[in-house]
């Protein structure tokens, strides 16, 4: 199953990885692209990511039977409005945004009735961004969640699912609200904690910045990696998944108070039980093939990677 022409709107980490994956694994006969900046458009051509590149997103979607919005969540509504008059009958309009309820709210109204709207989210990424950061294997072994709107024909969902499974992903469908709640816990909250931990360290006046960097091996270094993710993308995630993130943050604060109390009162049993439970969860993630059991996340210490 292959699409005739896929239009990729936004050629950053995810958009460029989709281009690489199509070149490596198939899924579409031609790729047209749109990027906001002239620099990214030039890079997309130089890297051979697309067959054609367009400053106007409406030009990029002409003749496309699959349109994938790969811009930050907050930009997708305006992109959908800009392309709507050129979306061809029968085309699938999808996206890769990290939040789904806001995409349904902002993009949905602009999808013409003769097209099919199937929001999506590949749970795959790195802290890198831009057109040069993508690679074909990014989606291998990772989940891709689809949140089709009611009454979407199953064959359209199956066509999009086939594209993602062709890239090596595992695909599951759920409602947009459920997606946003799950991802608030598994992705958005950890990023918030990382951003806040790095900000706290930076604010400590008695610890000089050089000491924070010098002794950063261990947990803090891993938090700084997460906290180096694209600020625009993450600003849009928190602005657009407010309720679910606040719900998870409330639960997190309650758990943190339990830890704070245990430390204050020397309650080692509570600490040990909680840490043991966390370790079991980590083992479960490895058993599910979602991470490596190799020490130091499989990094080569000699390369300091
Ligand atoms: P990225 O590397 O920063 O690339 C974003 C792309 O969107 C760039 O091509 C940028 O164009 C374009 N863009 C930005 N603002 C735009 C606007 N107002 N109108 C049109 N295009 C615009 O970001 P990414 O990591 O690929 O993320 C893209 C989407 O994937 C986001 O919705 C994000 O939530 C989702 N996602 C990200 C990850 C991850 O780990 N990074 C994982 C899964 C899903 P210029 O380069 O010309 O500025």
Short mmCIF file of C-alpha atoms in Angstrom, two decimals, residues 23-303:
data_model
loop_
_atom_site.label_atom_id
_atom_site.label_comp_id
_atom_site.label_asym_id
_atom_site.label_seq_id
_atom_site.Cartn_x
_atom_site.Cartn_y
_atom_site.Cartn_z
CA UNK A 23 13.08 6.96 1.06
CA UNK A 24 14.30 3.93 3.00
CA UNK A 25 11.12 1.95 3.61
CA UNK A 26 8.70 3.26 0.95
CA UNK A 27 5.14 4.43 1.53
CA UNK A 28 4.85 7.21 -1.07
CA UNK A 29 5.92 7.75 -4.66
CA UNK A 30 6.65 11.48 -4.31
CA UNK A 31 7.19 13.96 -1.46
CA UNK A 32 6.41 17.67 -1.57
CA UNK A 33 7.44 19.87 1.33
CA UNK A 34 6.73 23.21 2.96
CA UNK A 35 8.89 24.95 5.53
CA UNK A 36 8.51 28.38 7.07
CA UNK A 37 12.09 29.62 6.61
CA UNK A 38 14.11 29.88 3.39
CA UNK A 39 16.99 28.23 5.26
CA UNK A 40 15.00 25.09 6.03
CA UNK A 41 13.60 24.98 2.49
CA UNK A 42 17.15 25.12 1.09
CA UNK A 43 18.30 22.39 3.50
CA UNK A 44 15.39 20.13 2.48
CA UNK A 45 16.47 20.34 -1.18
CA UNK A 46 20.19 20.05 -0.41
CA UNK A 47 19.60 16.91 1.68
CA UNK A 48 17.35 15.42 -1.02
CA UNK A 49 14.50 15.07 1.48
CA UNK A 50 11.73 16.19 -0.91
CA UNK A 51 10.99 16.18 -4.63
CA UNK A 52 9.65 19.73 -4.46
CA UNK A 53 9.62 22.47 -1.82
CA UNK A 54 7.13 25.31 -1.48
CA UNK A 55 7.03 28.56 0.43
CA UNK A 56 3.22 28.45 0.25
CA UNK A 57 1.79 25.39 2.09
CA UNK A 58 -1.28 25.44 -0.20
CA UNK A 59 1.02 24.78 -3.18
CA UNK A 60 2.68 21.87 -1.37
CA UNK A 61 -0.60 19.99 -0.84
CA UNK A 62 -1.78 20.18 -4.47
CA UNK A 63 -2.32 16.62 -5.74
CA UNK A 64 -1.34 15.04 -2.39
CA UNK A 65 -3.34 12.05 -1.16
CA UNK A 66 -1.61 12.27 2.25
CA UNK A 67 -0.89 15.52 4.10
CA UNK A 68 1.18 15.41 7.30
CA UNK A 69 1.37 18.51 9.50
CA UNK A 70 4.81 18.39 11.18
CA UNK A 71 4.93 21.89 12.70
CA UNK A 72 4.68 22.84 16.41
CA UNK A 73 1.17 22.19 17.81
CA UNK A 74 0.38 25.90 18.09
CA UNK A 75 1.09 26.45 14.37
CA UNK A 76 -1.06 23.60 12.99
CA UNK A 77 -4.44 25.42 13.02
CA UNK A 78 -3.13 28.26 10.82
CA UNK A 79 -1.43 25.75 8.50
CA UNK A 80 -4.68 23.78 8.11
CA UNK A 81 -6.56 27.01 7.32
CA UNK A 82 -3.95 27.95 4.73
CA UNK A 83 -4.20 24.65 2.80
CA UNK A 84 -7.94 23.90 2.99
CA UNK A 85 -8.88 25.11 -0.49
CA UNK A 86 -6.26 22.83 -2.11
CA UNK A 87 -6.90 19.60 -0.19
CA UNK A 88 -7.98 17.09 -2.83
CA UNK A 89 -11.05 14.84 -2.42
CA UNK A 90 -10.28 11.59 -0.58
CA UNK A 91 -6.99 12.88 0.87
CA UNK A 92 -5.97 11.98 4.42
CA UNK A 93 -4.96 14.91 6.64
CA UNK A 94 -2.88 13.85 9.63
CA UNK A 95 -0.28 15.37 11.95
CA UNK A 96 2.46 14.34 14.38
CA UNK A 97 1.74 16.79 17.23
CA UNK A 98 2.50 15.82 20.81
CA UNK A 99 -0.97 16.94 21.93
CA UNK A 100 -4.14 15.66 20.26
CA UNK A 101 -7.17 17.45 21.78
CA UNK A 102 -5.83 20.86 20.67
CA UNK A 103 -5.15 19.51 17.16
CA UNK A 104 -8.75 18.22 16.90
CA UNK A 105 -9.96 21.65 18.10
CA UNK A 106 -7.70 23.79 15.87
CA UNK A 107 -7.20 21.70 12.73
CA UNK A 108 -10.51 19.77 12.56
CA UNK A 109 -12.70 22.73 11.50
CA UNK A 110 -10.42 23.40 8.49
CA UNK A 111 -10.41 19.87 7.06
CA UNK A 112 -12.86 19.90 4.13
CA UNK A 113 -15.73 17.35 4.27
CA UNK A 114 -14.34 15.53 1.21
CA UNK A 115 -11.09 14.70 3.10
CA UNK A 116 -10.36 12.42 6.08
CA UNK A 117 -8.86 13.71 9.32
CA UNK A 118 -6.79 11.23 11.33
CA UNK A 119 -4.65 12.96 13.99
CA UNK A 120 -1.49 11.05 14.93
CA UNK A 121 1.51 11.12 17.25
CA UNK A 122 4.69 9.08 16.81
CA UNK A 123 6.08 8.50 20.31
CA UNK A 124 9.61 8.90 19.04
CA UNK A 125 12.02 11.76 19.17
CA UNK A 126 15.30 13.16 20.33
CA UNK A 127 16.27 16.49 21.88
CA UNK A 128 17.55 17.61 18.45
CA UNK A 129 15.55 19.75 16.06
CA UNK A 130 15.66 21.06 12.50
CA UNK A 131 15.88 19.48 9.04
CA UNK A 132 19.38 18.09 9.57
CA UNK A 133 18.50 16.13 12.71
CA UNK A 134 16.21 13.53 11.13
CA UNK A 135 17.00 9.88 10.38
CA UNK A 136 15.06 7.00 8.83
CA UNK A 137 15.17 4.70 11.87
CA UNK A 138 13.67 7.17 14.36
CA UNK A 139 10.30 5.40 14.39
CA UNK A 140 11.57 1.80 14.51
CA UNK A 141 10.14 -0.15 17.44
CA UNK A 142 8.29 2.95 18.71
CA UNK A 143 4.55 3.41 19.15
CA UNK A 144 2.53 5.67 16.92
CA UNK A 145 -0.85 6.66 18.35
CA UNK A 146 -3.71 7.53 16.00
CA UNK A 147 -6.83 9.34 17.23
CA UNK A 148 -9.26 9.08 14.28
CA UNK A 149 -12.32 11.30 14.52
CA UNK A 150 -15.70 9.47 14.68
CA UNK A 151 -16.95 7.89 11.42
CA UNK A 152 -13.52 7.74 9.75
CA UNK A 153 -13.65 4.85 7.24
CA UNK A 154 -11.54 1.93 8.56
CA UNK A 155 -9.73 1.59 5.21
CA UNK A 156 -8.41 5.16 5.58
CA UNK A 157 -7.13 4.41 9.10
CA UNK A 158 -5.58 1.19 7.76
CA UNK A 159 -3.79 3.09 4.96
CA UNK A 160 -2.20 5.50 7.45
CA UNK A 161 -1.43 2.64 9.85
CA UNK A 162 0.39 0.84 7.01
CA UNK A 163 2.66 3.84 6.49
CA UNK A 164 3.72 3.83 10.15
CA UNK A 165 4.12 0.06 10.40
CA UNK A 166 6.24 0.29 7.23
CA UNK A 167 8.57 2.59 9.19
CA UNK A 168 8.82 -0.11 11.89
CA UNK A 169 6.34 1.48 14.32
CA UNK A 170 3.64 -0.24 16.34
CA UNK A 171 0.29 1.51 15.97
CA UNK A 172 -2.57 1.92 18.43
CA UNK A 173 -5.77 3.96 18.17
CA UNK A 174 -7.41 5.80 21.09
CA UNK A 175 -9.38 8.96 21.78
CA UNK A 176 -7.60 12.30 21.74
CA UNK A 177 -8.47 12.94 25.41
CA UNK A 178 -7.06 9.61 26.51
CA UNK A 179 -3.88 10.24 24.52
CA UNK A 180 -3.41 13.61 26.20
CA UNK A 181 -3.82 12.16 29.70
CA UNK A 182 -1.37 9.31 29.09
CA UNK A 183 1.22 11.55 27.44
CA UNK A 184 0.90 14.17 30.20
CA UNK A 185 2.27 11.52 32.56
CA UNK A 186 4.79 9.73 30.34
CA UNK A 187 6.26 12.67 28.45
CA UNK A 188 5.02 16.13 29.38
CA UNK A 189 5.49 15.90 33.16
CA UNK A 190 9.05 14.47 32.86
CA UNK A 191 9.98 17.36 30.57
CA UNK A 192 8.53 19.85 33.04
CA UNK A 193 10.53 18.26 35.86
CA UNK A 194 13.70 18.41 33.76
CA UNK A 195 13.16 22.06 32.83
CA UNK A 196 12.45 22.94 36.47
CA UNK A 197 15.43 20.99 37.85
CA UNK A 198 17.83 22.70 35.47
CA UNK A 199 16.29 26.09 36.27
CA UNK A 200 16.65 25.40 40.02
CA UNK A 201 20.34 24.50 39.60
CA UNK A 202 20.93 27.62 37.53
CA UNK A 203 19.33 29.76 40.26
CA UNK A 204 21.47 28.41 43.10
CA UNK A 205 23.78 31.25 43.96
CA UNK A 206 26.05 29.26 46.27
CA UNK A 207 26.81 26.68 43.57
CA UNK A 208 28.74 28.32 40.78
CA UNK A 209 27.73 27.45 37.26
CA UNK A 210 31.08 25.82 36.63
CA UNK A 211 30.53 23.42 39.54
CA UNK A 212 27.11 22.45 38.23
CA UNK A 213 28.71 21.61 34.90
CA UNK A 214 31.85 20.03 36.41
CA UNK A 215 29.95 17.59 38.62
CA UNK A 216 27.04 17.03 36.27
CA UNK A 217 27.62 13.32 35.57
CA UNK A 218 24.71 11.20 36.72
CA UNK A 219 21.09 12.27 37.04
CA UNK A 220 21.55 15.98 36.39
CA UNK A 221 23.27 15.40 33.05
CA UNK A 222 20.34 13.29 31.87
CA UNK A 223 17.91 16.00 32.94
CA UNK A 224 19.88 18.63 31.00
CA UNK A 225 19.59 16.46 27.88
CA UNK A 226 15.80 16.40 28.18
CA UNK A 227 15.74 20.12 29.03
CA UNK A 228 17.63 20.97 25.83
CA UNK A 229 14.57 20.03 23.72
CA UNK A 230 13.09 22.63 21.39
CA UNK A 231 11.54 25.50 23.46
CA UNK A 232 8.86 26.34 20.87
CA UNK A 233 7.62 22.77 20.68
CA UNK A 234 7.47 22.41 24.45
CA UNK A 235 5.89 25.80 25.06
CA UNK A 236 3.10 24.70 22.68
CA UNK A 237 2.74 21.33 24.43
CA UNK A 238 2.13 22.93 27.84
CA UNK A 239 -0.15 25.66 26.49
CA UNK A 240 -2.24 23.04 24.67
CA UNK A 241 -2.40 20.19 27.18
CA UNK A 242 -3.07 22.36 30.21
CA UNK A 243 -5.76 20.33 32.01
CA UNK A 244 -4.06 16.94 31.75
CA UNK A 245 -0.66 18.34 32.75
CA UNK A 246 -2.16 20.18 35.76
CA UNK A 247 -3.92 16.96 36.81
CA UNK A 248 -0.65 14.97 36.66
CA UNK A 249 1.29 17.79 38.32
CA UNK A 250 -1.19 17.70 41.22
CA UNK A 251 -0.62 13.96 41.69
CA UNK A 252 3.13 14.44 41.37
CA UNK A 253 3.10 17.14 44.08
CA UNK A 254 1.22 14.81 46.43
CA UNK A 255 3.80 12.05 45.91
CA UNK A 256 6.59 14.57 46.39
CA UNK A 257 5.11 15.61 49.73
CA UNK A 258 5.15 11.95 50.81
CA UNK A 259 8.86 11.77 49.96
CA UNK A 260 9.57 15.09 51.67
CA UNK A 261 7.86 13.87 54.84
CA UNK A 262 9.70 10.53 54.76
CA UNK A 263 13.06 12.28 54.45
CA UNK A 264 12.20 14.74 57.23
CA UNK A 265 11.14 11.98 59.66
CA UNK A 266 13.85 9.48 58.67
CA UNK A 267 11.25 7.04 57.33
CA UNK A 268 13.60 4.75 55.40
CA UNK A 269 10.95 2.10 54.85
CA UNK A 270 8.72 4.47 52.86
CA UNK A 271 11.68 5.63 50.76
CA UNK A 272 12.87 2.06 50.12
CA UNK A 273 9.38 0.85 49.14
CA UNK A 274 8.83 3.74 46.75
CA UNK A 275 12.28 3.40 45.12
CA UNK A 276 11.81 -0.38 44.74
CA UNK A 277 8.45 0.19 43.02
CA UNK A 278 10.09 2.68 40.64
CA UNK A 279 12.83 0.19 39.82
CA UNK A 280 10.20 -2.41 38.91
CA UNK A 281 8.60 0.08 36.52
CA UNK A 282 11.99 0.64 34.86
CA UNK A 283 12.38 -3.14 34.48
CA UNK A 284 8.92 -3.30 32.92
CA UNK A 285 9.90 -0.63 30.36
CA UNK A 286 12.99 -2.65 29.38
CA UNK A 287 10.98 -5.89 29.21
CA UNK A 288 8.51 -4.13 26.88
CA UNK A 289 11.40 -3.27 24.54
CA UNK A 290 11.01 0.50 25.15
CA UNK A 291 14.62 0.97 26.34
CA UNK A 292 17.94 -0.78 26.68
CA UNK A 293 19.09 -2.67 29.78
CA UNK A 294 22.71 -1.68 29.03
CA UNK A 295 24.34 0.45 31.74
CA UNK A 296 24.25 4.22 31.25
CA UNK A 297 21.43 3.92 28.66
CA UNK A 298 23.82 2.10 26.31
CA UNK A 299 26.10 5.12 25.99
CA UNK A 300 29.73 4.42 25.18
CA UNK A 301 31.65 5.96 28.11
CA UNK A 302 34.81 6.18 25.97
CA UNK A 303 32.99 8.46 23.56
#
